[in-house]
XYZ file of C-alpha atoms in Angstrom:
321
model
C 4.872 8.165 -30.613
C 1.487 10.041 -28.678
C 1.013 10.810 -25.218
C -2.023 10.858 -23.302
C -3.423 11.248 -19.936
C -7.087 10.980 -18.398
C -8.253 11.137 -15.300
C -10.378 8.536 -14.001
C -12.264 8.766 -10.854
C -12.987 4.929 -9.354
C -15.848 4.858 -6.436
C -14.663 3.308 -3.196
C -16.575 0.160 -1.907
C -17.128 2.058 1.429
C -15.604 5.524 3.204
C -11.971 5.094 3.480
C -10.285 7.169 6.147
C -6.539 7.784 7.471
C -5.151 10.086 10.048
C -4.945 12.630 6.839
C -8.392 12.678 6.096
C -11.346 10.454 4.652
C -12.281 9.588 0.973
C -14.591 7.911 -1.140
C -13.562 7.733 -4.472
C -9.917 6.863 -6.071
C -8.950 9.756 -8.155
C -6.090 8.604 -10.785
C -4.471 9.608 -13.860
C -4.346 7.179 -16.915
C -1.755 7.588 -19.167
C -1.193 5.942 -22.721
C 1.365 6.233 -24.815
C 0.406 4.746 -28.419
C 2.853 3.748 -31.241
C 1.925 2.768 -34.687
C -0.645 -0.132 -33.778
C 0.634 -0.870 -30.071
C -0.262 1.008 -27.049
C 0.530 0.685 -23.461
C -0.778 2.100 -20.500
C -0.468 2.804 -17.115
C -1.774 4.325 -13.896
C -0.990 6.701 -11.057
C -2.059 8.273 -8.080
C -0.728 11.727 -7.466
C -0.382 12.462 -3.557
C -0.977 15.545 -1.978
C 1.472 14.390 0.853
C 4.100 14.737 -2.161
C 3.204 17.975 -3.307
C 1.185 16.425 -6.269
C -1.979 17.529 -7.908
C -3.937 15.822 -10.843
C -2.746 18.960 -12.943
C 0.912 19.014 -11.984
C 1.407 15.806 -12.367
C -0.926 16.238 -16.117
C 1.893 18.762 -17.027
C 4.768 16.961 -15.932
C 3.862 14.010 -18.123
C 2.453 15.882 -21.488
C 5.543 18.498 -21.367
C 7.474 15.119 -22.415
C 9.106 14.423 -25.807
C 7.277 12.751 -28.770
C 10.344 10.537 -29.007
C 10.535 9.769 -25.548
C 12.184 5.815 -25.176
C 11.995 4.392 -21.433
C 15.869 4.338 -21.136
C 15.614 8.022 -21.144
C 12.774 9.047 -18.869
C 14.900 8.834 -15.735
C 16.931 11.801 -16.916
C 13.206 13.598 -17.700
C 11.306 13.187 -14.833
C 11.918 13.060 -10.843
C 10.710 10.262 -9.290
C 7.232 10.383 -8.113
C 3.800 9.815 -9.771
C 4.499 11.255 -13.138
C 7.439 8.997 -14.110
C 5.525 5.783 -12.620
C 2.561 6.038 -14.891
C 4.591 6.692 -18.417
C 7.442 4.117 -17.006
C 4.799 1.201 -16.651
C 3.301 2.632 -19.818
C 6.218 2.186 -21.467
C 7.030 -1.154 -20.214
C 3.312 -2.178 -21.552
C 4.361 -0.718 -24.744
C 7.378 -2.530 -25.876
C 5.679 -5.960 -24.331
C 3.317 -5.214 -26.603
C 5.352 -4.826 -29.262
C 7.722 -7.718 -28.900
C 4.747 -9.828 -28.238
C 6.586 -11.019 -24.646
C 5.564 -10.575 -21.136
C 7.022 -7.843 -18.948
C 8.678 -10.285 -17.020
C 10.602 -12.031 -19.511
C 11.931 -8.438 -20.313
C 13.086 -7.615 -17.305
C 15.079 -11.180 -16.851
C 12.475 -12.137 -13.969
C 11.064 -15.484 -13.110
C 7.730 -16.184 -14.209
C 5.767 -14.321 -11.176
C 3.383 -16.213 -8.848
C 1.015 -15.371 -6.460
C 1.026 -13.479 -3.405
C -0.677 -12.844 -0.230
C -1.834 -9.390 0.245
C -2.832 -7.267 2.966
C -6.132 -6.041 3.671
C -6.178 -2.403 4.750
C -9.377 -1.319 7.601
C -9.721 2.443 7.783
C -9.699 4.063 10.678
C -12.567 4.444 12.760
C -13.798 4.242 16.201
C -12.786 0.929 17.799
C -16.729 -0.661 17.517
C -16.444 0.063 14.037
C -12.749 -1.285 13.918
C -14.066 -4.121 15.345
C -16.679 -5.002 13.180
C -14.778 -4.626 9.909
C -12.279 -7.126 11.769
C -14.858 -9.775 12.097
C -16.346 -9.147 8.730
C -12.446 -9.687 7.001
C -10.994 -12.304 9.618
C -10.728 -14.611 7.166
C -8.164 -12.989 5.599
C -4.698 -14.067 6.280
C -3.121 -10.446 6.706
C -5.211 -7.626 8.319
C -3.042 -3.775 7.800
C -4.928 -1.432 10.291
C -4.621 2.406 9.647
C -3.991 4.283 12.897
C -1.787 7.184 13.695
C -3.963 8.816 16.412
C -3.868 9.968 20.115
C -5.917 7.298 21.353
C -5.154 4.228 19.189
C -4.696 0.883 21.906
C -8.141 0.730 21.958
C -8.724 0.541 17.707
C -5.551 -2.268 18.097
C -7.267 -4.007 21.156
C -10.753 -3.684 18.789
C -9.033 -5.247 15.841
C -7.558 -7.970 17.562
C -10.716 -9.107 19.312
C -12.404 -9.172 16.168
C -9.630 -10.832 14.352
C -8.226 -13.181 16.749
C -6.181 -15.627 14.078
C -5.182 -12.675 11.615
C -1.448 -11.621 11.096
C -1.707 -7.658 11.980
C 0.583 -4.904 10.404
C -0.150 -1.580 11.703
C 0.423 1.830 9.327
C 0.824 5.083 11.392
C 0.557 7.601 8.796
C 3.599 9.765 10.586
C 0.975 10.040 13.259
C 3.035 8.941 16.574
C 5.872 10.549 18.415
C 8.885 8.498 19.811
C 7.120 8.921 22.911
C 4.332 7.064 21.719
C 5.650 4.504 19.981
C 7.939 3.765 22.891
C 4.606 3.565 24.943
C 2.756 1.464 22.215
C 5.905 -1.261 21.665
C 5.259 -3.835 24.272
C 1.504 -4.136 23.410
C 2.291 -4.331 19.967
C 4.437 -7.626 20.819
C 1.667 -8.861 23.168
C -0.921 -8.518 20.686
C 0.802 -10.068 17.806
C 1.122 -7.182 15.366
C 4.174 -8.267 12.830
C 5.205 -4.958 11.396
C 4.903 -1.144 12.046
C 4.288 1.470 9.029
C 6.057 4.909 9.704
C 5.499 5.453 13.056
C 6.674 9.221 13.095
C 6.934 11.753 10.615
C 9.487 11.329 8.452
C 11.425 14.730 8.716
C 11.553 13.579 12.870
C 12.731 10.029 12.696
C 16.036 10.480 13.964
C 14.633 9.719 17.377
C 14.160 6.340 15.844
C 18.182 5.551 16.212
C 19.022 3.198 18.824
C 15.554 2.943 19.830
C 14.343 -0.610 20.996
C 12.319 -1.745 18.050
C 11.088 -5.343 19.480
C 8.137 -5.342 16.454
C 10.158 -4.454 13.031
C 9.658 -0.867 11.843
C 8.655 -0.102 8.126
C 9.952 3.022 6.085
C 7.100 4.602 3.552
C 7.164 8.139 3.637
C 10.943 8.067 4.393
C 11.938 5.900 1.365
C 11.098 6.598 -2.124
C 13.962 5.689 -3.971
C 17.602 4.423 -3.637
C 18.934 7.501 -3.183
C 16.459 7.269 0.294
C 18.437 4.645 1.541
C 21.457 5.821 2.994
C 19.420 7.913 5.184
C 17.442 4.983 6.839
C 20.259 3.543 8.367
C 20.032 2.492 12.262
C 16.131 3.803 11.631
C 14.194 1.254 9.866
C 14.372 -2.563 9.416
C 11.649 -2.607 6.329
C 11.267 -0.476 3.388
C 7.832 0.066 1.805
C 8.180 0.006 -2.075
C 5.274 2.043 -3.799
C 5.569 2.586 -7.829
C 4.344 5.864 -7.143
C 7.056 6.687 -4.846
C 9.876 5.188 -6.860
C 8.859 6.564 -9.956
C 8.126 3.343 -11.852
C 8.567 -0.052 -12.089
C 12.274 0.683 -13.257
C 13.564 2.209 -10.261
C 11.255 -0.186 -8.021
C 12.896 -3.404 -8.479
C 16.115 -1.442 -8.398
C 15.589 -0.285 -5.064
C 14.379 -3.943 -4.027
C 17.733 -5.224 -5.054
C 19.373 -2.389 -3.597
C 17.464 -2.582 0.128
C 17.879 -6.343 0.264
C 21.379 -6.177 -0.664
C 21.931 -3.499 2.575
C 20.000 -5.860 4.870
C 16.658 -4.422 4.704
C 13.565 -6.612 4.397
C 10.782 -5.416 1.726
C 7.139 -4.531 1.455
C 5.603 -3.647 -1.510
C 2.566 -1.226 -1.207
C 0.400 0.937 -3.282
C -1.958 4.178 -3.012
C -5.675 3.295 -3.453
C -6.052 2.994 -7.312
C -7.032 0.314 -9.896
C -6.121 -2.974 -11.071
C -3.585 -1.212 -13.501
C -1.685 0.223 -10.555
C -1.278 -2.841 -9.115
C -0.305 -5.067 -12.104
C 3.120 -3.866 -12.223
C 3.773 -4.158 -8.342
C 3.182 -7.552 -8.401
C 6.239 -8.119 -10.370
C 8.630 -6.304 -7.349
C 6.226 -8.064 -4.740
C 7.654 -11.544 -5.188
C 8.874 -13.120 -2.440
C 8.687 -9.602 -0.150
C 7.967 -9.965 3.584
C 4.949 -7.998 3.537
C 2.583 -7.330 0.081
C 0.137 -4.652 0.422
C -1.873 -4.148 -3.063
C -4.858 -4.106 -2.420
C -6.751 -1.258 -4.054
C -8.905 -3.052 -5.933
C -10.502 -5.076 -2.820
C -10.948 -1.512 -1.744
C -13.283 -0.083 -5.140
C -16.658 -0.706 -6.007
C -15.741 -0.494 -9.640
C -12.494 -1.705 -11.709
C -10.659 -1.837 -14.876
C -12.680 -3.937 -17.702
C -9.651 -6.729 -16.899
C -9.265 -6.590 -13.095
C -6.308 -8.489 -10.795
C -7.788 -11.511 -9.643
C -7.592 -12.546 -6.279
C -8.052 -15.525 -3.978
C -7.092 -17.745 -0.916
C -3.446 -17.415 -2.732
C -3.250 -14.182 -2.609
C -2.812 -11.428 -5.746
C -2.118 -13.196 -9.068
C -0.550 -11.650 -11.728
C -1.787 -9.686 -14.546
C -3.761 -11.213 -17.383
C -1.840 -9.741 -20.353
C -4.869 -8.092 -21.569
C -4.449 -5.852 -18.432
C -1.081 -5.076 -18.884
C 2.472 -6.535 -19.337
């Protein structure tokens, strides 16, 4: 078996800004696993927030043994971007060897489309209102916030898209006091979810706090080992394959989270259709699906994911799985 890694860059359709900074392109790693006539591939987005770089993740992947099998991968790499790309590539490889779809191999029902959020990046209120108006036809908008002056932005988005369902991603940018002050206004403006309002290391303040709008763990939840630390703080967990370290753990985390009474959100980094493809299997029936990465790109993989009014559809076999 041969494992290869390439760094790929996809231009964004517009500048994308969150509270941590702005970007004009998505930098991803593409992993290909070749075994005879069959090749599987997967994608990951190394994330500096978790101490990952393109080089460090590449080194992790290239250090794997040539006789790698998917069942042994979890003993060789920790949860994170490197394991994600390899795990998804191995699922794709096994599907091609067997002539089956991944969901058949995993014992899952055939997937269908899921309505996905569309993300509005952080900007001045007037710009965010214009973004919201442009995308007001979409059923679900996600707003990037996380600054000391977020109320005008939220009011502006609601004015621009009066009928859309709205969720918020604060990207760890609020304090407990800011969240408590904003909470009644979130209810008034019809916000249905708040993602990671407090820093992951400071979220103890959520215990016992009134949460009139469900609060979702993102940076605080990576894999099943994270669940024990979320009790009393969160109502929803955001499952991202680049955090779980692949489809295998993402499916296991979904089942464990649901069994413990959490709702599930399935999210993504800003990546191509190859990164979204396996996540659609995890997103089936989720409270929130946030797999809009390709919608933010100016360019994509040769066989992109298909989006329409029903949402994001399962991947074509020519793309993955």
